Short mmCIF file of the C-alpha atoms (twelve columns), coordinates in Angstrom:
data_MODEL
# 
_entry.id   MODEL 
# 
loop_
_atom_site.group_PDB 
_atom_site.id 
_atom_site.type_symbol 
_atom_site.label_atom_id 
_atom_site.label_alt_id 
_atom_site.label_comp_id 
_atom_site.label_asym_id 
_atom_site.label_seq_id 
_atom_site.Cartn_x 
_atom_site.Cartn_y 
_atom_site.Cartn_z 
_atom_site.pdbx_PDB_model_num 
ATOM 1   C CA . MET A 1   -99.832  22.554 -9.131  1 
ATOM 2   C CA . ILE A 2   -101.309 21.064 -5.934  1 
ATOM 3   C CA . ALA A 3   -104.815 21.638 -7.251  1 
ATOM 4   C CA . GLU A 4   -104.009 19.838 -10.505 1 
ATOM 5   C CA . SER A 5   -102.411 16.857 -8.825  1 
ATOM 6   C CA . LEU A 6   -105.366 16.459 -6.400  1 
ATOM 7   C CA . ASN A 7   -107.949 17.273 -9.066  1 
ATOM 8   C CA . MET A 8   -109.390 20.082 -6.902  1 
ATOM 9   C CA . SER A 9   -110.137 23.723 -7.509  1 
ATOM 10  C CA . VAL A 10  -107.446 26.280 -6.694  1 
ATOM 11  C CA . GLY A 11  -109.829 28.025 -4.277  1 
ATOM 12  C CA . SER A 12  -110.444 24.831 -2.304  1 
ATOM 13  C CA . VAL A 13  -106.739 24.112 -2.004  1 
ATOM 14  C CA . PHE A 14  -106.066 27.703 -0.927  1 
ATOM 15  C CA . THR A 15  -108.792 27.514 1.757   1 
ATOM 16  C CA . ILE A 16  -107.434 24.237 3.115   1 
ATOM 17  C CA . MET A 17  -103.872 25.543 3.179   1 
ATOM 18  C CA . THR A 18  -104.675 28.915 4.783   1 
ATOM 19  C CA . GLU A 19  -107.609 28.198 7.092   1 
ATOM 20  C CA . ASP A 20  -107.324 24.526 8.020   1 
ATOM 21  C CA . LEU A 21  -103.539 24.080 7.983   1 
ATOM 22  C CA . LYS A 22  -102.763 27.678 9.050   1 
ATOM 23  C CA . LYS A 23  -100.155 28.178 6.328   1 
ATOM 24  C CA . LYS A 24  -99.539  31.404 4.481   1 
ATOM 25  C CA . LYS A 25  -97.940  31.987 1.122   1 
ATOM 26  C CA . LEU A 26  -94.622  33.812 1.129   1 
ATOM 27  C CA . CYS A 27  -92.815  34.098 -2.170  1 
ATOM 28  C CA . ALA A 28  -93.686  30.928 -4.054  1 
ATOM 29  C CA . ARG A 29  -94.013  28.525 -1.116  1 
ATOM 30  C CA . PHE A 30  -96.343  27.891 1.772   1 
ATOM 31  C CA . VAL A 31  -94.602  28.125 5.148   1 
ATOM 32  C CA . PRO A 32  -95.824  27.496 8.703   1 
ATOM 33  C CA . HIS A 33  -97.621  30.508 10.158  1 
ATOM 34  C CA . THR A 34  -95.773  30.471 13.486  1 
ATOM 35  C CA . LEU A 35  -92.147  29.840 14.302  1 
ATOM 36  C CA . THR A 36  -90.840  28.354 17.510  1 
ATOM 37  C CA . THR A 37  -88.962  30.594 19.920  1 
ATOM 38  C CA . GLU A 38  -85.718  28.832 19.000  1 
ATOM 39  C CA . GLN A 39  -86.322  29.446 15.277  1 
ATOM 40  C CA . LYS A 40  -87.062  33.132 15.911  1 
ATOM 41  C CA . GLU A 41  -83.892  33.515 18.003  1 
ATOM 42  C CA . HIS A 42  -81.815  31.801 15.315  1 
ATOM 43  C CA . ARG A 43  -83.205  34.135 12.625  1 
ATOM 44  C CA . ILE A 44  -82.494  37.183 14.781  1 
ATOM 45  C CA . ALA A 45  -78.907  36.056 15.457  1 
ATOM 46  C CA . SER A 46  -78.306  35.323 11.765  1 
ATOM 47  C CA . SER A 47  -79.726  38.705 10.766  1 
ATOM 48  C CA . GLU A 48  -77.562  40.505 13.316  1 
ATOM 49  C CA . ASP A 49  -74.466  38.700 12.006  1 
ATOM 50  C CA . LEU A 50  -75.298  39.751 8.435   1 
ATOM 51  C CA . ILE A 51  -75.907  43.364 9.476   1 
ATOM 52  C CA . ALA A 52  -72.602  43.459 11.376  1 
ATOM 53  C CA . ALA A 53  -70.709  42.027 8.395   1 
ATOM 54  C CA . ALA A 54  -72.347  44.562 6.060   1 
ATOM 55  C CA . ASP A 55  -71.446  47.414 8.424   1 
ATOM 56  C CA . GLU A 56  -67.790  46.305 8.557   1 
ATOM 57  C CA . ASP A 57  -67.388  45.822 4.805   1 
ATOM 58  C CA . PRO A 58  -69.419  47.929 2.340   1 
ATOM 59  C CA . ASN A 59  -68.809  45.304 -0.375  1 
ATOM 60  C CA . PHE A 60  -70.068  42.417 1.775   1 
ATOM 61  C CA . LEU A 61  -73.485  42.225 0.123   1 
ATOM 62  C CA . LYS A 62  -71.793  41.925 -3.265  1 
ATOM 63  C CA . THR A 63  -70.142  38.686 -2.100  1 
ATOM 64  C CA . ILE A 64  -73.391  36.859 -1.368  1 
ATOM 65  C CA . VAL A 65  -74.488  34.147 -3.799  1 
ATOM 66  C CA . ILE A 66  -78.088  32.954 -3.618  1 
ATOM 67  C CA . GLY A 67  -79.414  29.726 -5.049  1 
ATOM 68  C CA . ASP A 68  -82.961  28.772 -5.893  1 
ATOM 69  C CA . GLU A 69  -84.589  25.718 -7.373  1 
ATOM 70  C CA . SER A 70  -87.854  25.460 -9.210  1 
ATOM 71  C CA . CYS A 71  -89.766  22.649 -10.839 1 
ATOM 72  C CA . CYS A 72  -90.852  23.486 -14.378 1 
ATOM 73  C CA . LEU A 73  -92.403  21.820 -17.395 1 
ATOM 74  C CA . GLU A 74  -90.415  21.339 -20.562 1 
ATOM 75  C CA . TYR A 75  -91.763  22.776 -23.783 1 
ATOM 76  C CA . ASP A 76  -91.337  21.215 -27.205 1 
ATOM 77  C CA . PRO A 77  -91.060  23.642 -30.123 1 
ATOM 78  C CA . GLU A 78  -93.299  22.867 -33.068 1 
ATOM 79  C CA . THR A 79  -94.348  24.714 -36.189 1 
ATOM 80  C CA . LYS A 80  -98.008  24.957 -37.112 1 
ATOM 81  C CA . PRO A 81  -99.635  26.647 -40.096 1 
ATOM 82  C CA . LYS A 82  -101.464 29.863 -39.249 1 
ATOM 83  C CA . VAL A 83  -104.926 29.832 -40.846 1 
ATOM 84  C CA . ARG A 84  -107.038 32.953 -41.500 1 
ATOM 85  C CA . SER A 85  -110.322 32.933 -43.374 1 
ATOM 86  C CA . GLY A 86  -109.679 29.455 -44.727 1 
ATOM 87  C CA . GLN A 87  -106.328 30.399 -46.246 1 
ATOM 88  C CA . VAL A 88  -102.984 29.129 -45.015 1 
ATOM 89  C CA . ARG A 89  -100.791 32.212 -44.846 1 
ATOM 90  C CA . GLU A 90  -97.667  31.458 -42.892 1 
ATOM 91  C CA . ARG A 91  -96.122  29.046 -40.469 1 
ATOM 92  C CA . VAL A 92  -95.985  29.977 -36.802 1 
ATOM 93  C CA . ASP A 93  -93.613  28.567 -34.230 1 
ATOM 94  C CA . ARG A 94  -95.351  27.484 -31.038 1 
ATOM 95  C CA . ALA A 95  -94.239  25.731 -27.920 1 
ATOM 96  C CA . SER A 96  -96.381  22.838 -26.792 1 
ATOM 97  C CA . LYS A 97  -96.374  21.897 -23.137 1 
ATOM 98  C CA . SER A 98  -94.769  18.557 -22.452 1 
ATOM 99  C CA . LYS A 99  -95.634  16.326 -19.517 1 
ATOM 100 C CA . THR A 100 -91.937  16.113 -18.661 1 
ATOM 101 C CA . LYS A 101 -90.991  18.000 -15.516 1 
ATOM 102 C CA . THR A 102 -87.472  19.131 -14.808 1 
ATOM 103 C CA . MET A 103 -85.755  20.938 -11.968 1 
ATOM 104 C CA . LEU A 104 -84.051  24.258 -12.642 1 
ATOM 105 C CA . LEU A 105 -81.281  25.425 -10.309 1 
ATOM 106 C CA . VAL A 106 -80.289  29.097 -10.521 1 
ATOM 107 C CA . PHE A 107 -77.504  30.840 -8.627  1 
ATOM 108 C CA . PHE A 108 -77.065  34.604 -8.737  1 
ATOM 109 C CA . ASP A 109 -75.234  37.424 -7.036  1 
ATOM 110 C CA . SER A 110 -75.633  41.211 -6.980  1 
ATOM 111 C CA . ARG A 111 -74.693  41.437 -10.680 1 
ATOM 112 C CA . GLY A 112 -77.108  38.768 -11.942 1 
ATOM 113 C CA . ILE A 113 -77.213  35.077 -12.791 1 
ATOM 114 C CA . ILE A 114 -73.868  33.330 -12.384 1 
ATOM 115 C CA . HIS A 115 -74.990  29.741 -12.993 1 
ATOM 116 C CA . HIS A 116 -78.109  27.897 -14.071 1 
ATOM 117 C CA . GLU A 117 -78.604  24.220 -14.577 1 
ATOM 118 C CA . PHE A 118 -81.460  21.949 -15.623 1 
ATOM 119 C CA . LEU A 119 -81.319  18.594 -13.875 1 
ATOM 120 C CA . ARG A 120 -81.638  15.451 -15.913 1 
ATOM 121 C CA . GLN A 121 -84.918  13.576 -15.535 1 
ATOM 122 C CA . GLY A 122 -84.743  11.196 -12.590 1 
ATOM 123 C CA . SER A 123 -81.917  13.133 -10.890 1 
ATOM 124 C CA . THR A 124 -82.315  13.940 -7.228  1 
ATOM 125 C CA . VAL A 125 -81.067  17.069 -5.490  1 
ATOM 126 C CA . THR A 126 -79.006  15.844 -2.545  1 
ATOM 127 C CA . GLY A 127 -76.473  17.422 -0.247  1 
ATOM 128 C CA . ALA A 128 -73.657  15.798 -2.235  1 
ATOM 129 C CA . PHE A 129 -75.085  17.180 -5.489  1 
ATOM 130 C CA . TYR A 130 -75.311  20.707 -4.033  1 
ATOM 131 C CA . LYS A 131 -71.771  20.395 -2.687  1 
ATOM 132 C CA . ASP A 132 -70.469  19.543 -6.188  1 
ATOM 133 C CA . VAL A 133 -72.400  22.433 -7.778  1 
ATOM 134 C CA . LEU A 134 -71.191  24.913 -5.133  1 
ATOM 135 C CA . HIS A 135 -67.562  23.759 -5.564  1 
ATOM 136 C CA . TRP A 136 -67.891  24.245 -9.333  1 
ATOM 137 C CA . ILE A 137 -69.359  27.747 -8.837  1 
ATOM 138 C CA . LEU A 138 -66.598  28.639 -6.358  1 
ATOM 139 C CA . LYS A 139 -63.879  27.502 -8.802  1 
ATOM 140 C CA . ARG A 140 -65.507  29.526 -11.583 1 
ATOM 141 C CA . MET A 141 -65.737  32.634 -9.404  1 
ATOM 142 C CA . ARG A 142 -62.074  32.257 -8.390  1 
ATOM 143 C CA . ARG A 143 -61.034  31.916 -12.048 1 
ATOM 144 C CA . GLU A 144 -62.990  35.063 -12.948 1 
ATOM 145 C CA . LEU A 145 -61.488  36.966 -10.019 1 
ATOM 146 C CA . PHE A 146 -57.968  35.810 -10.995 1 
ATOM 147 C CA . ALA A 147 -58.572  36.838 -14.607 1 
ATOM 148 C CA . LYS A 148 -59.761  40.292 -13.522 1 
ATOM 149 C CA . THR A 149 -56.834  40.876 -11.179 1 
ATOM 150 C CA . SER A 150 -54.354  39.595 -13.805 1 
ATOM 151 C CA . CYS A 151 -55.791  42.002 -16.382 1 
ATOM 152 C CA . LEU A 152 -55.607  44.806 -13.844 1 
ATOM 153 C CA . LYS A 153 -51.926  44.050 -13.114 1 
ATOM 154 C CA . ILE A 154 -51.121  43.934 -16.824 1 
ATOM 155 C CA . GLN A 155 -52.896  47.249 -17.431 1 
ATOM 156 C CA . ILE A 156 -51.089  48.863 -14.507 1 
ATOM 157 C CA . LYS A 157 -47.667  47.628 -15.697 1 
ATOM 158 C CA . SER A 158 -48.255  48.616 -19.289 1 
ATOM 159 C CA . SER A 159 -49.503  52.090 -18.400 1 
ATOM 160 C CA . SER A 160 -46.439  52.867 -16.263 1 
ATOM 161 C CA . ASP A 161 -43.976  51.845 -18.999 1 
# 
């Protein structure tokens, strides 16, 4: 993506990022090679807190919701005739790459995806936007939890009758 936007080869961009700028690729992003002492201490403290919470409650890791965002191109479906040896045999559905980019937000927990959302073109991801999305996800999770516990209570009452 960087190479395309700068009209450079992928190898040149990789060399500049890794050798000149001292960045390394972790997951899908380039991050600074070294962290400050304060950043390292903060990561250690956060990790210790997570480990302690997981030790206290075996279901703790099941309560974590992770969000990720990714920029992606939209694809337009189109049907083209499939030609073999000069004869048109059948029509084939193909997706043609559009120049329209969109942002995909995905939130998931230990069971899988719990919410995904494509942002409208021109929308910006801000703190207020994330706050609204997280409130919506929290309400949805509470509704699902309430529905499960209500069903459980109904099953318990009906089985004892």
